[in-house]
Short mmCIF file of C-alpha atoms in Angstrom, two decimals:
data_model
loop_
_atom_site.label_atom_id
_atom_site.label_comp_id
_atom_site.label_asym_id
_atom_site.label_seq_id
_atom_site.Cartn_x
_atom_site.Cartn_y
_atom_site.Cartn_z
CA MET H 17 -0.04 -0.06 0.06
CA SER H 18 1.53 3.28 -0.99
CA TRP H 19 1.33 6.26 1.32
CA SER H 20 2.97 8.82 -0.97
CA ALA H 21 -0.16 9.48 -3.27
CA PRO H 22 -2.44 10.56 -0.45
CA SER H 23 0.18 12.64 1.16
CA ALA H 24 0.90 14.49 -2.13
CA ALA H 25 -2.84 14.82 -2.78
CA ALA H 26 -3.35 16.37 0.97
CA ALA H 27 -0.61 19.00 0.44
CA PRO H 28 -2.02 22.49 -0.65
CA PRO H 29 -0.76 23.71 -3.91
CA PRO H 30 1.66 26.78 -3.88
CA ASP H 31 0.25 30.04 -4.45
CA PRO H 32 0.82 31.25 -8.03
CA VAL H 33 3.17 34.44 -8.29
CA THR H 34 1.55 37.13 -10.08
CA LEU H 35 3.20 39.22 -12.72
CA ASP H 36 3.03 42.31 -10.39
CA GLU H 37 4.95 40.40 -7.51
CA ALA H 38 7.69 39.21 -9.91
CA ALA H 39 8.02 42.87 -11.13
CA ASP H 40 8.32 44.09 -7.66
CA ARG H 41 10.91 41.60 -6.66
CA ALA H 42 13.07 42.25 -9.72
CA THR H 43 12.81 45.97 -8.83
CA ASP H 44 13.80 45.52 -5.31
CA ALA H 45 17.01 43.35 -6.38
CA ALA H 46 17.94 45.92 -9.04
CA SER H 47 17.72 48.83 -6.55
CA TRP H 48 19.75 46.82 -4.03
CA VAL H 49 22.48 46.20 -6.55
CA GLU H 50 22.22 49.87 -7.75
CA GLU H 51 22.66 51.06 -4.27
CA ASN H 52 25.82 48.73 -3.51
CA TRP H 53 27.50 48.45 -6.71
CA SER H 54 29.54 51.44 -6.04
CA THR H 55 30.61 49.97 -2.78
CA TRP H 56 31.63 46.72 -4.33
CA LEU H 57 33.59 48.37 -7.09
CA SER H 58 35.54 50.60 -4.66
CA VAL H 59 36.28 47.49 -2.44
CA GLY H 60 37.28 45.47 -5.46
CA LEU H 61 39.49 48.12 -7.03
CA ARG H 62 41.16 48.90 -3.58
CA MET H 63 42.00 45.17 -3.19
CA VAL H 64 43.21 44.99 -6.78
CA LEU H 65 45.41 48.15 -6.29
CA ILE H 66 46.88 46.55 -2.99
CA LEU H 67 47.70 43.34 -4.72
CA VAL H 68 49.35 45.07 -7.66
CA ILE H 69 51.45 47.36 -5.48
CA ALA H 70 52.42 44.60 -3.29
CA LEU H 71 53.64 42.41 -6.36
CA VAL H 72 55.36 45.26 -7.92
CA LEU H 73 57.22 46.09 -4.70
CA ARG H 74 58.21 42.63 -4.13
CA HIS H 75 59.58 42.28 -7.63
CA VAL H 76 61.44 45.49 -7.62
CA ILE H 77 63.03 44.55 -4.11
CA ARG H 78 63.81 41.09 -4.99
CA ARG H 79 65.27 42.19 -8.28
CA ALA H 80 67.41 44.81 -6.50
CA LEU H 81 68.76 42.15 -4.12
CA THR H 82 69.47 39.74 -6.98
CA LYS H 83 71.44 42.52 -8.73
CA LEU H 84 73.32 43.35 -5.44
CA ILE H 85 74.30 39.69 -4.97
CA GLU H 86 75.62 39.41 -8.56
CA ARG H 87 77.79 42.57 -8.08
CA MET H 88 79.25 41.12 -5.16
CA ASN H 89 80.04 37.81 -6.97
CA ARG H 90 81.51 39.67 -9.89
CA SER H 91 83.76 41.63 -7.57
CA VAL H 92 85.07 38.36 -6.01
CA GLN H 93 85.56 36.77 -9.50
CA SER H 94 87.64 39.72 -10.65
CA VAL H 95 90.33 39.07 -8.17
CA GLU H 96 90.12 35.23 -8.32
CA GLY H 97 93.31 33.58 -9.59
CA THR H 98 95.51 36.46 -8.62
CA ALA H 99 98.00 36.37 -5.76
CA LEU H 100 95.80 38.87 -3.84
CA GLY H 101 92.78 36.58 -4.56
CA GLY H 102 94.54 33.50 -3.48
CA LEU H 103 95.54 35.11 -0.11
CA LEU H 104 92.62 37.09 0.82
CA VAL H 105 89.58 35.98 -1.21
CA ASN H 106 87.88 32.50 -1.17
CA ALA H 107 85.56 32.74 -4.17
CA GLU H 108 83.38 29.91 -3.63
CA ARG H 109 82.95 30.88 0.22
CA ARG H 110 81.98 34.41 -0.82
CA ARG H 111 79.60 33.22 -3.41
CA GLN H 112 77.81 30.59 -1.02
CA ARG H 113 77.75 33.36 1.82
CA SER H 114 76.33 35.95 -0.53
CA GLU H 115 73.75 33.55 -1.97
CA ALA H 116 72.60 32.43 1.60
CA ILE H 117 72.22 36.06 2.68
CA GLY H 118 70.38 36.87 -0.43
CA SER H 119 67.98 34.07 0.01
CA VAL H 120 67.23 35.11 3.53
CA LEU H 121 66.59 38.58 2.61
CA ARG H 122 64.27 37.76 -0.38
CA SER H 123 62.30 35.25 1.84
CA VAL H 124 61.97 37.83 4.51
CA THR H 125 60.96 40.35 2.02
CA SER H 126 58.28 38.26 0.36
CA PHE H 127 56.86 37.27 3.72
CA LEU H 128 56.58 40.99 4.98
CA ILE H 129 55.17 42.34 1.80
CA LEU H 130 52.64 39.66 1.01
CA GLY H 131 51.61 39.29 4.47
CA THR H 132 51.02 42.92 4.97
CA ALA H 133 48.95 43.04 1.64
CA ALA H 134 46.85 40.11 2.69
CA LEU H 135 45.94 41.92 6.06
CA MET H 136 45.24 45.22 4.12
CA MET H 137 42.90 43.37 1.61
CA LEU H 138 41.11 41.66 4.56
CA GLY H 139 40.68 45.08 6.22
CA ALA H 140 39.16 46.39 2.98
CA LEU H 141 36.50 43.72 3.32
CA ASN H 142 35.59 45.09 6.85
CA ILE H 143 36.65 41.89 8.43
CA ASN H 144 37.54 42.36 12.14
CA LEU H 145 41.37 41.51 12.18
CA ALA H 146 41.64 41.31 15.95
CA PRO H 147 40.55 37.75 16.40
CA LEU H 148 42.61 36.67 13.57
CA LEU H 149 45.76 38.17 14.81
CA ALA H 150 45.12 36.71 18.38
CA SER H 151 44.62 33.22 16.81
CA ALA H 152 47.86 33.75 14.73
CA GLY H 153 49.79 34.84 17.79
CA VAL H 154 48.59 31.75 19.71
CA ALA H 155 49.50 29.53 16.94
CA GLY H 156 52.81 31.08 16.46
CA VAL H 157 53.61 30.60 20.33
CA ALA H 158 52.62 27.02 20.04
CA LEU H 159 54.52 26.51 16.85
CA GLY H 160 57.57 28.11 18.52
CA PHE H 161 57.46 25.82 21.42
CA GLY H 162 57.09 22.70 19.23
CA ALA H 163 59.79 23.48 16.69
CA ARG H 164 62.13 25.50 19.03
CA ASN H 165 65.19 23.35 17.94
CA LEU H 166 64.49 24.17 14.38
CA VAL H 167 64.04 27.91 15.12
CA THR H 168 67.23 27.80 17.15
CA ASP H 169 69.19 26.08 14.21
CA PHE H 170 67.75 28.54 11.75
CA LEU H 171 68.64 31.71 13.66
CA SER H 172 71.98 30.37 14.63
CA GLY H 173 72.79 29.69 10.87
CA VAL H 174 71.60 33.31 9.94
CA PHE H 175 73.82 34.93 12.46
CA MET H 176 76.78 32.62 11.61
CA ILE H 177 76.72 33.48 7.91
CA LEU H 178 76.00 37.38 8.62
CA GLU H 179 79.00 37.45 10.97
CA ASP H 180 81.15 35.25 8.53
CA GLN H 181 82.24 32.95 11.48
CA TYR H 182 83.29 30.28 8.81
CA GLY H 183 82.76 29.45 5.22
CA VAL H 184 83.41 26.80 2.65
CA GLY H 185 87.09 25.55 2.68
CA ASP H 186 87.76 26.54 6.28
CA THR H 187 89.01 24.22 8.81
CA ILE H 188 87.25 24.62 12.10
CA ASP H 189 86.69 23.04 15.48
CA ALA H 190 83.13 23.03 16.31
CA GLY H 191 83.36 21.34 19.61
CA VAL H 192 81.16 18.34 18.39
CA ALA H 193 83.18 17.81 15.43
CA SER H 194 86.00 19.21 13.62
CA GLY H 195 87.20 19.18 10.02
CA GLU H 196 86.99 21.05 6.78
CA VAL H 197 83.65 22.87 5.85
CA ILE H 198 82.28 21.68 2.60
CA GLU H 199 78.77 23.22 2.76
CA VAL H 200 77.10 26.00 5.00
CA GLY H 201 73.30 25.96 5.30
CA LEU H 202 70.92 27.82 7.53
CA ARG H 203 70.00 24.70 9.48
CA VAL H 204 72.95 22.22 9.02
CA THR H 205 76.70 22.67 8.41
CA LYS H 206 78.52 19.86 6.71
CA LEU H 207 82.31 18.98 7.78
CA ARG H 208 84.50 16.55 6.34
CA GLY H 209 86.74 14.86 8.86
CA ASP H 210 90.39 14.02 8.83
CA ASN H 211 89.62 10.39 7.83
CA GLY H 212 87.14 11.50 5.06
CA GLU H 213 84.01 11.26 7.18
CA ILE H 214 81.23 13.61 6.68
CA TRP H 215 79.80 15.26 9.78
CA TYR H 216 76.37 16.98 9.77
CA VAL H 217 76.37 19.56 12.65
CA ARG H 218 73.12 21.41 13.66
CA ASN H 219 73.93 25.04 13.95
CA GLY H 220 71.92 25.29 17.18
CA GLU H 221 74.26 22.67 18.74
CA VAL H 222 77.56 24.64 18.10
CA LYS H 223 78.63 26.67 21.27
CA ARG H 224 81.84 27.63 20.12
CA ILE H 225 83.82 27.85 16.79
CA GLY H 226 87.45 27.64 16.55
CA ASN H 227 88.42 28.97 12.90
CA LEU H 228 91.94 27.58 11.87
CA SER H 229 91.65 29.26 8.39
CA GLN H 230 91.07 33.03 9.36
CA GLY H 231 93.99 35.55 10.05
CA TRP H 232 97.28 33.75 10.15
CA ALA H 233 98.92 30.58 11.53
CA THR H 234 101.99 29.89 13.35
CA ALA H 235 104.54 27.21 12.34
CA GLY H 236 106.87 26.12 15.26
CA VAL H 237 109.89 23.86 14.88
CA ASP H 238 112.01 22.38 17.54
CA VAL H 239 115.57 21.34 16.62
CA MET H 240 117.51 19.14 19.07
CA VAL H 241 121.15 19.06 18.74
CA ARG H 242 124.29 17.99 20.92
CA PRO H 243 125.19 20.47 23.78
CA SER H 244 128.81 20.59 22.42
CA GLU H 245 127.66 22.20 19.02
CA ASP H 246 128.43 25.79 18.29
CA LEU H 247 125.30 28.02 18.79
CA ASP H 248 126.77 30.64 16.36
CA ARG H 249 127.18 28.11 13.74
CA ILE H 250 123.80 26.82 14.21
CA ARG H 251 122.29 30.31 14.08
CA THR H 252 124.11 31.03 10.83
CA VAL H 253 123.04 27.72 9.15
CA ILE H 254 119.52 28.09 10.16
CA THR H 255 119.50 31.76 8.98
CA GLN H 256 120.77 30.66 5.51
CA VAL H 257 118.06 28.01 5.28
CA ALA H 258 115.30 30.34 6.15
CA GLU H 259 116.33 33.15 3.79
CA LYS H 260 116.61 30.59 0.79
CA MET H 261 113.22 29.27 1.70
CA ALA H 262 111.57 32.54 1.89
CA LYS H 263 112.68 33.20 -1.75
CA ASP H 264 111.69 29.91 -3.35
CA ASP H 265 108.25 29.08 -4.69
CA PRO H 266 105.62 28.46 -3.24
CA TRP H 267 107.13 29.34 0.18
CA ASN H 268 107.48 33.01 -0.54
CA GLU H 269 103.52 33.14 -0.47
CA ARG H 270 102.94 30.90 2.22
CA LEU H 271 105.35 32.48 4.47
CA TRP H 272 103.84 35.85 5.85
CA GLY H 273 106.99 36.81 7.82
CA PRO H 274 110.72 35.79 8.34
CA VAL H 275 111.48 32.49 10.18
CA GLU H 276 112.57 33.79 13.74
CA MET H 277 115.14 31.89 15.81
CA LEU H 278 113.54 32.24 19.35
CA GLY H 279 116.58 30.94 20.94
CA LEU H 280 117.36 27.88 23.28
CA ASP H 281 114.23 26.22 24.76
CA SER H 282 115.91 23.82 26.88
CA VAL H 283 119.46 22.77 27.75
CA LEU H 284 119.92 19.17 29.02
CA LEU H 285 122.93 17.02 29.74
CA ASP H 286 122.58 15.11 26.46
CA SER H 287 120.92 17.59 24.12
CA MET H 288 119.78 21.24 23.72
CA THR H 289 116.59 22.45 21.83
CA VAL H 290 116.61 25.44 19.58
CA ARG H 291 113.05 26.87 18.87
CA LEU H 292 112.03 28.47 15.44
CA SER H 293 108.77 30.22 14.72
CA ALA H 294 107.24 31.62 11.49
CA LYS H 295 103.97 33.27 10.59
CA THR H 296 102.24 31.57 7.68
CA MET H 297 99.17 31.62 5.63
CA PRO H 298 96.12 30.02 7.31
CA GLY H 299 96.11 26.23 7.04
CA GLN H 300 99.64 26.08 5.69
CA SER H 301 101.47 25.79 9.02
CA LEU H 302 102.09 21.95 8.80
CA GLY H 303 103.54 22.26 5.40
CA VAL H 304 105.77 24.94 6.22
CA GLU H 305 106.95 22.96 9.27
CA ARG H 306 107.65 19.88 7.35
CA GLU H 307 109.51 21.80 4.58
CA LEU H 308 111.70 23.69 7.29
CA ARG H 309 112.65 20.43 9.21
CA TRP H 310 113.60 18.98 5.75
CA ARG H 311 115.92 21.75 4.66
CA ILE H 312 117.37 22.09 8.17
CA LYS H 313 118.23 18.35 8.23
CA ARG H 314 119.96 18.64 4.81
CA ALA H 315 121.82 21.70 5.92
CA PHE H 316 123.01 20.25 9.17
CA ASP H 317 124.20 17.13 7.39
CA GLU H 318 126.23 19.31 4.96
CA ALA H 319 127.57 21.40 7.90
CA GLY H 320 128.38 18.30 10.12
CA ILE H 321 125.98 19.28 12.76
CA GLN H 322 124.31 16.24 14.38
CA ILE H 323 120.65 16.35 15.23
CA VAL H 324 119.84 14.18 18.24
CA GLY H 325 116.57 12.85 19.69
CA GLY H 326 115.00 9.64 20.83
CA ILE H 327 117.53 6.94 21.13
CA LEU H 328 121.03 8.44 21.51
CA ILE H 329 123.90 7.10 19.11
CA ALA H 330 127.75 7.11 19.50
CA THR H 331 129.84 9.77 18.01
CA GLU H 332 132.59 9.39 15.51
CA ASP H 333 135.30 9.28 18.14
CA GLY H 334 133.66 6.24 19.68
CA ALA H 335 132.34 7.95 22.86
CA ALA H 336 128.69 7.47 23.63
CA THR H 337 126.71 10.63 24.12
CA ASP H 338 124.77 9.04 26.84
CA PRO H 339 127.00 7.62 29.63
CA THR H 340 124.65 4.99 30.57
CA ALA H 341 124.16 3.85 27.06
CA GLY H 342 126.77 0.97 27.57
CA VAL H 343 125.58 -0.20 30.81
CA SER H 344 123.22 -3.08 30.70
CA ALA H 345 120.24 -3.42 33.02
CA PRO H 346 120.64 -4.99 36.33
CA SER H 347 119.84 -8.78 36.59
CA ALA H 348 117.44 -10.10 39.11
CA LEU H 349 119.65 -13.23 39.61
CA ALA H 350 122.58 -10.98 41.10
CA SER H 351 120.76 -10.84 44.29
CA PRO H 352 120.69 -13.92 46.19
CA THR H 353 117.78 -13.12 48.19
CA SER H 354 115.64 -12.17 45.09
CA PRO H 355 112.64 -14.46 44.41
CA GLN H 356 114.25 -15.27 41.07
CA SER H 357 117.58 -16.45 42.58
CA LEU H 358 115.62 -18.56 45.28
CA ALA H 359 113.66 -20.23 42.46
CA ALA H 360 116.76 -21.00 40.39
CA SER H 361 118.97 -22.22 43.27
CA PRO H 362 119.04 -26.18 43.37
CA ILE H 363 116.89 -27.82 45.98
CA ALA H 364 119.05 -29.24 48.94
CA PRO H 365 118.63 -33.06 49.65
CA PRO H 366 116.98 -33.98 52.91
CA THR H 367 119.39 -34.75 55.82
CA ASN H 368 117.46 -37.49 57.27
CA LEU H 369 115.15 -39.75 55.27
CA THR H 370 114.57 -42.54 57.90
CA LYS H 371 114.51 -42.85 61.47
#
């Protein structure tokens, strides 16, 4: 049995709309549109004008920042390959630093301009911004607490780049890891260790930075000779070696000052130590030390000056440089009361085996 037919039959039919009522409704709608179209047009034009100005301003500022970064890179490339560029400028480091700074500035500029334009457009629609800004503030605080490590890494990376604490190619000691910087990011710094391993160090975890590639380095060499050698002769040989090394390539660029003979660092019974020091290019101190030792050893061999250290050897006249070198270590068997002598002594036969 169907109940839909009686229900439909029981419903009263809708009242027909007359022509006059339809004309009145159309007149009311037209008058409402006529009264508000100017407001809509003004609001729409204002929003379009705000958006156009924001986009144009963003494009102009980003283009100016891009041209500034390109000019900085061109100034670096102009001295690259020269002696001054090799000493004072690291092109890759300057390029990455300028690109990172430009990226940060462009992102901040876009966020500020577009965010301000969005708020102005909402204000043009007569939307109350107070609840929206309050909600955004609460959300920002919650996000800051949840991602505080990420924010810390990002801010630390920004300040490291702006302050030029280190760059690509520098050798640094970051506390948690040390090595050569191969990539600098806003959140993570990538290092290559001495054994080839790659360290990913979060910028927020770095509490101190020891940069071994900035400024200058010091090469120190200690030369140990016999105490009977003539000091004036040693000074003359070392001075000749240092002057010749300062004129040869590539040491004339790696040495930033003369090799100084600081004097005697220690005088012992069997040796004396002469200390040398030189100011070098950053990161080149180990190479300068090795080359200086090589040249001093060859010069001393030609001059007949003997370098000592470690195990002492006998001189040409047969006398040992160490008075105790020919004395052997005492034997434990020399003492009859030592445990070794008692263990090695024969067992005495028993005096009385039977009663």
